[in-house]
Short mmCIF file of C-alpha atoms and ligand atoms in Angstrom, two decimals:
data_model
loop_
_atom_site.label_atom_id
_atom_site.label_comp_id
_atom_site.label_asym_id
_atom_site.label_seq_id
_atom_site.Cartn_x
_atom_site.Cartn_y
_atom_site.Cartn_z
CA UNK J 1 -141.62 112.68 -42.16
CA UNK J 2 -142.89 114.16 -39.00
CA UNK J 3 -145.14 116.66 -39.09
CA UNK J 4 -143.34 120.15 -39.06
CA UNK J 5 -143.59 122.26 -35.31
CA UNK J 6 -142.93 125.94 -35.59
CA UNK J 7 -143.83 126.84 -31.83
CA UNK J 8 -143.17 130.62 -30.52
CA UNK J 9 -142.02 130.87 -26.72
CA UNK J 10 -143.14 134.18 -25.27
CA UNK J 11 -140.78 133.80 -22.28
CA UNK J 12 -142.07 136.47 -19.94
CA UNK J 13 -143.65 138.86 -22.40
CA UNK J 14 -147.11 139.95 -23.38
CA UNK J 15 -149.77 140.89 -20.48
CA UNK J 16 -153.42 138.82 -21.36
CA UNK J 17 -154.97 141.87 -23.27
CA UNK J 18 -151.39 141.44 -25.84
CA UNK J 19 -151.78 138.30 -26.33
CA UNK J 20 -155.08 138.39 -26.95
CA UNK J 21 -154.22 141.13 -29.67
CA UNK J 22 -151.09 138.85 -30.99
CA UNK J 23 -153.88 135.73 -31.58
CA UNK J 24 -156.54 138.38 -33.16
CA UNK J 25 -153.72 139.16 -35.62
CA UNK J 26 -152.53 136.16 -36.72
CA UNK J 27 -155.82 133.74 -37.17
CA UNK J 28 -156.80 134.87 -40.47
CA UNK J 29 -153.72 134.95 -42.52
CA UNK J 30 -152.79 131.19 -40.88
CA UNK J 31 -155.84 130.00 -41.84
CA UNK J 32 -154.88 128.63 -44.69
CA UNK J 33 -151.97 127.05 -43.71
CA UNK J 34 -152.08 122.84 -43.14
CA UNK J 35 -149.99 120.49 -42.90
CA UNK J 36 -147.76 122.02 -40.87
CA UNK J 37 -148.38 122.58 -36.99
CA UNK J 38 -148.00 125.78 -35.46
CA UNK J 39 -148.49 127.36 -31.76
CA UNK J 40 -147.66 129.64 -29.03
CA UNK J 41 -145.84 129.02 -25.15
CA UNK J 42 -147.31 131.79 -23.36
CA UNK J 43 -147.22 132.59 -20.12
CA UNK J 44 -149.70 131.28 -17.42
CA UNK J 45 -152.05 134.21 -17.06
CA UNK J 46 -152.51 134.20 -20.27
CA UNK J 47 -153.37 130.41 -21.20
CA UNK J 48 -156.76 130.65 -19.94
CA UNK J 49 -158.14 133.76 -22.16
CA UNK J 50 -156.07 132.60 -24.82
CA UNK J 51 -158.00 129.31 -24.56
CA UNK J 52 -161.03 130.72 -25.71
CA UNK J 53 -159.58 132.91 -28.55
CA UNK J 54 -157.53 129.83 -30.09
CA UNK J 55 -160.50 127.94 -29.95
CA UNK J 56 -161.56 126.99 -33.75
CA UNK J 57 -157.99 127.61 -35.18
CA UNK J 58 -155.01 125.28 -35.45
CA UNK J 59 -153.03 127.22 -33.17
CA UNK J 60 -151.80 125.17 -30.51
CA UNK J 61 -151.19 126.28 -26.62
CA UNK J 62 -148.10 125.47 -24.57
CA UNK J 63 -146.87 126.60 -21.13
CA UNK J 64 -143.64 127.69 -20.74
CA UNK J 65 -143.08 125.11 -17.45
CA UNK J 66 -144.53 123.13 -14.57
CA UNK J 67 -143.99 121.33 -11.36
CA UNK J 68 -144.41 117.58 -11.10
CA UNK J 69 -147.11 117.38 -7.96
CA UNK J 70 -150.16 117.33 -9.14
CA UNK J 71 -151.01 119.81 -5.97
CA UNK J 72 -150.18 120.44 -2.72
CA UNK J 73 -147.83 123.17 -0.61
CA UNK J 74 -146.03 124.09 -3.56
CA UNK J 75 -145.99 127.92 -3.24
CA UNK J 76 -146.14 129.37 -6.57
CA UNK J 77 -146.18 126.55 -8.40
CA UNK J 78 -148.25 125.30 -11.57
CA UNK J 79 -149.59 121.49 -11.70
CA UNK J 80 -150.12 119.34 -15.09
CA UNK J 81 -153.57 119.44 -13.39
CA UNK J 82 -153.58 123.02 -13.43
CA UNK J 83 -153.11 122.88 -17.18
CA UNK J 84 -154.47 119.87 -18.51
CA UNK J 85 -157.61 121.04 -20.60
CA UNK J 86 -155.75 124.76 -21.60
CA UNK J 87 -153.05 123.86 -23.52
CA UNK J 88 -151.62 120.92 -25.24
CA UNK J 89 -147.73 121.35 -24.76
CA UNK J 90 -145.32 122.69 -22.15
CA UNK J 91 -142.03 123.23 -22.54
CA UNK J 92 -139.51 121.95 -20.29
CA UNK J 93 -136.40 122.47 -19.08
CA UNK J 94 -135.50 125.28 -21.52
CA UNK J 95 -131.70 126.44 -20.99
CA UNK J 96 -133.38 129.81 -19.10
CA UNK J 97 -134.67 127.76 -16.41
CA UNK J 98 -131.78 125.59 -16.19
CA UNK J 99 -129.87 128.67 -15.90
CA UNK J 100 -131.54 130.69 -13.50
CA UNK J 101 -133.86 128.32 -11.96
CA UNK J 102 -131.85 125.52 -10.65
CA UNK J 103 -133.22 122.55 -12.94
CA UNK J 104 -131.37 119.79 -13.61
CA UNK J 105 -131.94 116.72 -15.82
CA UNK J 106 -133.52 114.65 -12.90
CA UNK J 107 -135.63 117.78 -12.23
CA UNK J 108 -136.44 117.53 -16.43
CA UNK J 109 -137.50 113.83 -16.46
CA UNK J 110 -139.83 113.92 -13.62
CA UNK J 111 -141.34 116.65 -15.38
CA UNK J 112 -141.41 114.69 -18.22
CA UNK J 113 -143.20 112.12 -16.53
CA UNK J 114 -145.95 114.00 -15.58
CA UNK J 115 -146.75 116.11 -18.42
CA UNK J 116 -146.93 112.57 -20.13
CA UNK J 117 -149.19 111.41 -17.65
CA UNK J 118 -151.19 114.12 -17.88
CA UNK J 119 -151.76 114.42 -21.49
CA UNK J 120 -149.36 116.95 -22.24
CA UNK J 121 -147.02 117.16 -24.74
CA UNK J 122 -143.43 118.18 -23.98
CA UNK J 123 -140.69 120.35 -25.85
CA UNK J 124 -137.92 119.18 -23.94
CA UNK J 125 -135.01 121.40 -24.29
CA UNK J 126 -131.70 120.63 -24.36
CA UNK J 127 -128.23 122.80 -25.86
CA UNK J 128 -124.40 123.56 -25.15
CA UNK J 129 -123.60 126.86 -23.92
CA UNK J 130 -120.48 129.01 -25.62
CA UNK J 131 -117.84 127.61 -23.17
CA UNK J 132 -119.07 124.19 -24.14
CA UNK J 133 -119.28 124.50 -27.87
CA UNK J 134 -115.86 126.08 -28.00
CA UNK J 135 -114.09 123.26 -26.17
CA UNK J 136 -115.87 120.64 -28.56
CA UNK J 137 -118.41 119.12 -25.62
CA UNK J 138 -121.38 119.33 -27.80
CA UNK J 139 -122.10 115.49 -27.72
CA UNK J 140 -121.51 115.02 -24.80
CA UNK J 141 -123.26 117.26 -23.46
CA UNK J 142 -126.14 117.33 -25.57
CA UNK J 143 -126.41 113.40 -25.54
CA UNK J 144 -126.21 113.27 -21.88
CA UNK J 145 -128.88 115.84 -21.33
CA UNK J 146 -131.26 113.88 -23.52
CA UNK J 147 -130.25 110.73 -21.84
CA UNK J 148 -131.03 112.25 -18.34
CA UNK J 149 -134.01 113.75 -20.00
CA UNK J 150 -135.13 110.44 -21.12
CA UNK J 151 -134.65 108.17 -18.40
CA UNK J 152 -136.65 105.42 -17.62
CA UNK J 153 -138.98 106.19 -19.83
CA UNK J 154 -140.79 103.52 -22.54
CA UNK J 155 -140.35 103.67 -25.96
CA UNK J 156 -144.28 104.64 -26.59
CA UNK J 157 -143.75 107.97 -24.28
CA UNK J 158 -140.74 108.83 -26.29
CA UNK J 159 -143.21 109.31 -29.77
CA UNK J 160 -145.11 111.64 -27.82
CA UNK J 161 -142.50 113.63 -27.14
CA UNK J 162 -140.91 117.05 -29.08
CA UNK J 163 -137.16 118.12 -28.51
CA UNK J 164 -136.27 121.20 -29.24
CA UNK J 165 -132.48 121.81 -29.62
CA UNK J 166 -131.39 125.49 -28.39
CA UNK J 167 -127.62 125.77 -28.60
CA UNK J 168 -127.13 128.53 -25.69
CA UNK J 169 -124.91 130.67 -27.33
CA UNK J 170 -127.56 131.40 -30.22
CA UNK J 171 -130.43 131.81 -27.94
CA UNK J 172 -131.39 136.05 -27.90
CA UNK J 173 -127.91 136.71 -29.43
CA UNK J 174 -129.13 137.67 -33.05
CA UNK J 175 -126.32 134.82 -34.13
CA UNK J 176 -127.99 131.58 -34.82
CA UNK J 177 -126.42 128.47 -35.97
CA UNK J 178 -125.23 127.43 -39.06
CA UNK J 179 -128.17 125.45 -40.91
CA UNK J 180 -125.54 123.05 -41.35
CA UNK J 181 -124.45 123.00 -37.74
CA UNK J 182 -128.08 122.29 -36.18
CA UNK J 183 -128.64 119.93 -38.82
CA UNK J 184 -125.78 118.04 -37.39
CA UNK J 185 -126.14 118.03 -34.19
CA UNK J 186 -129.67 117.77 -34.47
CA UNK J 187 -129.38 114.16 -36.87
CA UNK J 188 -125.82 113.22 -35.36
CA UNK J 189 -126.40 113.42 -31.70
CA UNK J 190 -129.89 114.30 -30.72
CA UNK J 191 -131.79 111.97 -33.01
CA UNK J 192 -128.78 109.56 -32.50
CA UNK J 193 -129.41 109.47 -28.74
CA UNK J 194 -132.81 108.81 -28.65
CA UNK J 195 -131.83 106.16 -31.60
CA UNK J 196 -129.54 104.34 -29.44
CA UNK J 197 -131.88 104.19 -26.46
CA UNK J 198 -135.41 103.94 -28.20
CA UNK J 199 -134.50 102.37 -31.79
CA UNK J 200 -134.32 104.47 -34.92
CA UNK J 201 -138.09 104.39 -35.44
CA UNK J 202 -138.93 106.31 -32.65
CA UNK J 203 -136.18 108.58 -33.58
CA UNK J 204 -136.98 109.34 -37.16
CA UNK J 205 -140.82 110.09 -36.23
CA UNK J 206 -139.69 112.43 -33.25
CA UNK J 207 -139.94 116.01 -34.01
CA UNK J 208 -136.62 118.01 -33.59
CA UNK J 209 -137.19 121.63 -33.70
CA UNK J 210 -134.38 124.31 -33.48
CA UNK J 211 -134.00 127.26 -31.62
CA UNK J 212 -131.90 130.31 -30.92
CA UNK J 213 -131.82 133.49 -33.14
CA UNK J 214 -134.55 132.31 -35.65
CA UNK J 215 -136.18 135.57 -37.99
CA UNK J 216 -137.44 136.21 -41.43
CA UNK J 217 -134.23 136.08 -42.35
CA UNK J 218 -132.49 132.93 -42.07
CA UNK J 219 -135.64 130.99 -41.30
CA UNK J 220 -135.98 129.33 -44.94
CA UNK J 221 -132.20 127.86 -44.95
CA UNK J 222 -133.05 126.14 -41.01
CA UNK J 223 -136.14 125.05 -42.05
CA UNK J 224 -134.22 123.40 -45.80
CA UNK J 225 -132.42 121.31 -43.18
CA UNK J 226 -133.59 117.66 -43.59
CA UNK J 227 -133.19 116.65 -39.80
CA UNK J 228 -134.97 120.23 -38.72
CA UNK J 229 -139.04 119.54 -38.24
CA UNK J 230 -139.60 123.07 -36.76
CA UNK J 231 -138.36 125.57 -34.58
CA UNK J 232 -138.74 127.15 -31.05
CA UNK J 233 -138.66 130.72 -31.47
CA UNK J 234 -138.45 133.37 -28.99
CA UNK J 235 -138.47 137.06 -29.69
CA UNK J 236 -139.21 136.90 -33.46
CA UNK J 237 -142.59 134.93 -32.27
CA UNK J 238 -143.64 138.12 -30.13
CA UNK J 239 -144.27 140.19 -33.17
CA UNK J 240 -147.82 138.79 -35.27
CA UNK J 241 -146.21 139.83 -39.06
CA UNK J 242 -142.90 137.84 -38.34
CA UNK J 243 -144.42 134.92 -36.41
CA UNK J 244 -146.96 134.61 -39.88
CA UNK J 245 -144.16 135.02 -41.35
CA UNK J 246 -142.04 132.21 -39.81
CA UNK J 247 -145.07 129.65 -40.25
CA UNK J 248 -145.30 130.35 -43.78
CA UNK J 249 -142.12 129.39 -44.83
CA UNK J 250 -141.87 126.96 -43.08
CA UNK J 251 -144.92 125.18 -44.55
CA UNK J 252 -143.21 126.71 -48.14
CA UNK J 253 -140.11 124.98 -47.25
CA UNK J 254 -141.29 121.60 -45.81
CA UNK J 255 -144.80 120.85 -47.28
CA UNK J 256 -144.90 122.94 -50.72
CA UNK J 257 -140.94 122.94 -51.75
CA UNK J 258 -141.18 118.87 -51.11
CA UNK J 259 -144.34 118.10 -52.91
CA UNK J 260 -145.76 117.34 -50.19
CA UNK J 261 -148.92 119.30 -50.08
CA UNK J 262 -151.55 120.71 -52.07
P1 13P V 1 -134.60 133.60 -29.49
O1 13P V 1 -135.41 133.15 -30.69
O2 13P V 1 -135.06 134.93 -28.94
O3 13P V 1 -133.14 133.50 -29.72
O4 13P V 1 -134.94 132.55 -28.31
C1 13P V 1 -134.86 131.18 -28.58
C2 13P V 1 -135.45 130.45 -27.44
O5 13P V 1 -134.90 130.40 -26.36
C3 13P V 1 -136.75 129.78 -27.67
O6 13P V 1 -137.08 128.96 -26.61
#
């Protein structure tokens, strides 16, 4: 089993002296938590102070997005230079930047590319949107984002790699998916898709996290989901109780529930 991901994205909340609050609050009751891997996608003013005030915890760093230079006239722009060495992940092509920001999946995969050759780790996101779902598109859609996503790219790259699979319509709407319907489309076409390209090893070792509308609440029934390895959580991440909260069962549900820890 992969290890379980339960990785908060900020989005554009929290100024530096919040988030250094947010990380204050939550390091001592995750201590005890292994097994399971947990982190935070803040925004860039805040990786660098956050880098210090992570540092001798578990709690792993991601940006929220970069360009694909590694420098150069890029106005307002963010290298994998820029971050290498204060975070370990960086979320890409999340449906919010697709949506507002112009990328596409060619724009995803060079990103990709870079972050990989840079050390970093991607969450590469991919999700239907309501119009989409209704008419039935999901696999098609979702399989040809991942196969744009994944494009000429080798098999070893791919196991470095975390996908994390936001259906639109759930994303900041309070209504998440059906455990049972991200399980499936997680397993049937996500997994499947990078199965078909990169062999089924790959794709049972990659880490598929959900997102869109995760809380207290219904976090335990996502997380029972046997093709779910984490989540990518939004606004319930902002808050320190909930996002303690959210790590907790999922290490409950995946490690403790399964025998698989101590
Ligand atoms: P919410 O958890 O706020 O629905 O956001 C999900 C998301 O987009 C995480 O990247």
């Amino acid at each position: 089993m992969p290890t379980p991901f339960l990785a908060g994205n900020w989005k554009m909340n929290k100024t530096i002296d919040e988030a250094l609050a947010f990380v204050e609050a939550v390091k001592g009751p995750l201590e005890a938590i292994d097994a399971v891997d947990y982190g935070i996608c803040a925004p860039f003013t805040a990786l660098a102070p956050l880098h210090d005030a992570v540092a001798g915890t578990r709690i792993k760093l991601g940006a929220q997005n970069m360009y694909w230079e590694e420098s150069g006239a890029f106005t307002g722009e963010i290298s994998p230079l820029m971050l290498k060495g204060l975070c370990e992940n960086v979320v890409i092509g999340h449906s919010e930047r697709r949506q507002y920001f112009g990328e596409t999946d060619e724009t995803v995969n060079r990103k990709i590319k870079a972050a990989l050759e840079h050390g970093l780790q991607p969450i590469v996101c991919v999700g239907e949107n309501l119009e989409q779902n209704e008419a039935e598109q999901t696999e098609e859609v979702v399989s040809t984002q991942v196969r744009g996503a994944f494009a000429d790219l080798r098999e070893d790259q791919v196991r470095d790699i975390v996908i994390a699979y936001e259906p639109i319509w759930a994303i900041g709407t309070g209504k998440a998916a059906t455990p049972e319907q991200a399980n499936d489309v997680i397993g049937n076409v996500v997994r499947a898709t990078v199965a078909d390209m990169f062999g089924t090893d790959v794709a049972e070792q990659m880490v598929i996290q959900y997102g869109g509308s995760i809380k207290p609440a219904n976090v335990e029934e996502l997380m029972s989901q046997p093709e779910i390895n984490g989540g990518l959580v939004g606004g319930a991440s902002l808050d320190p109780e909930s996002f303690v909260t959210l790590v907790q069962v999922t290490y409950e549900v995946k490690i403790q529930n399964a025998g698989m820890g101590g």
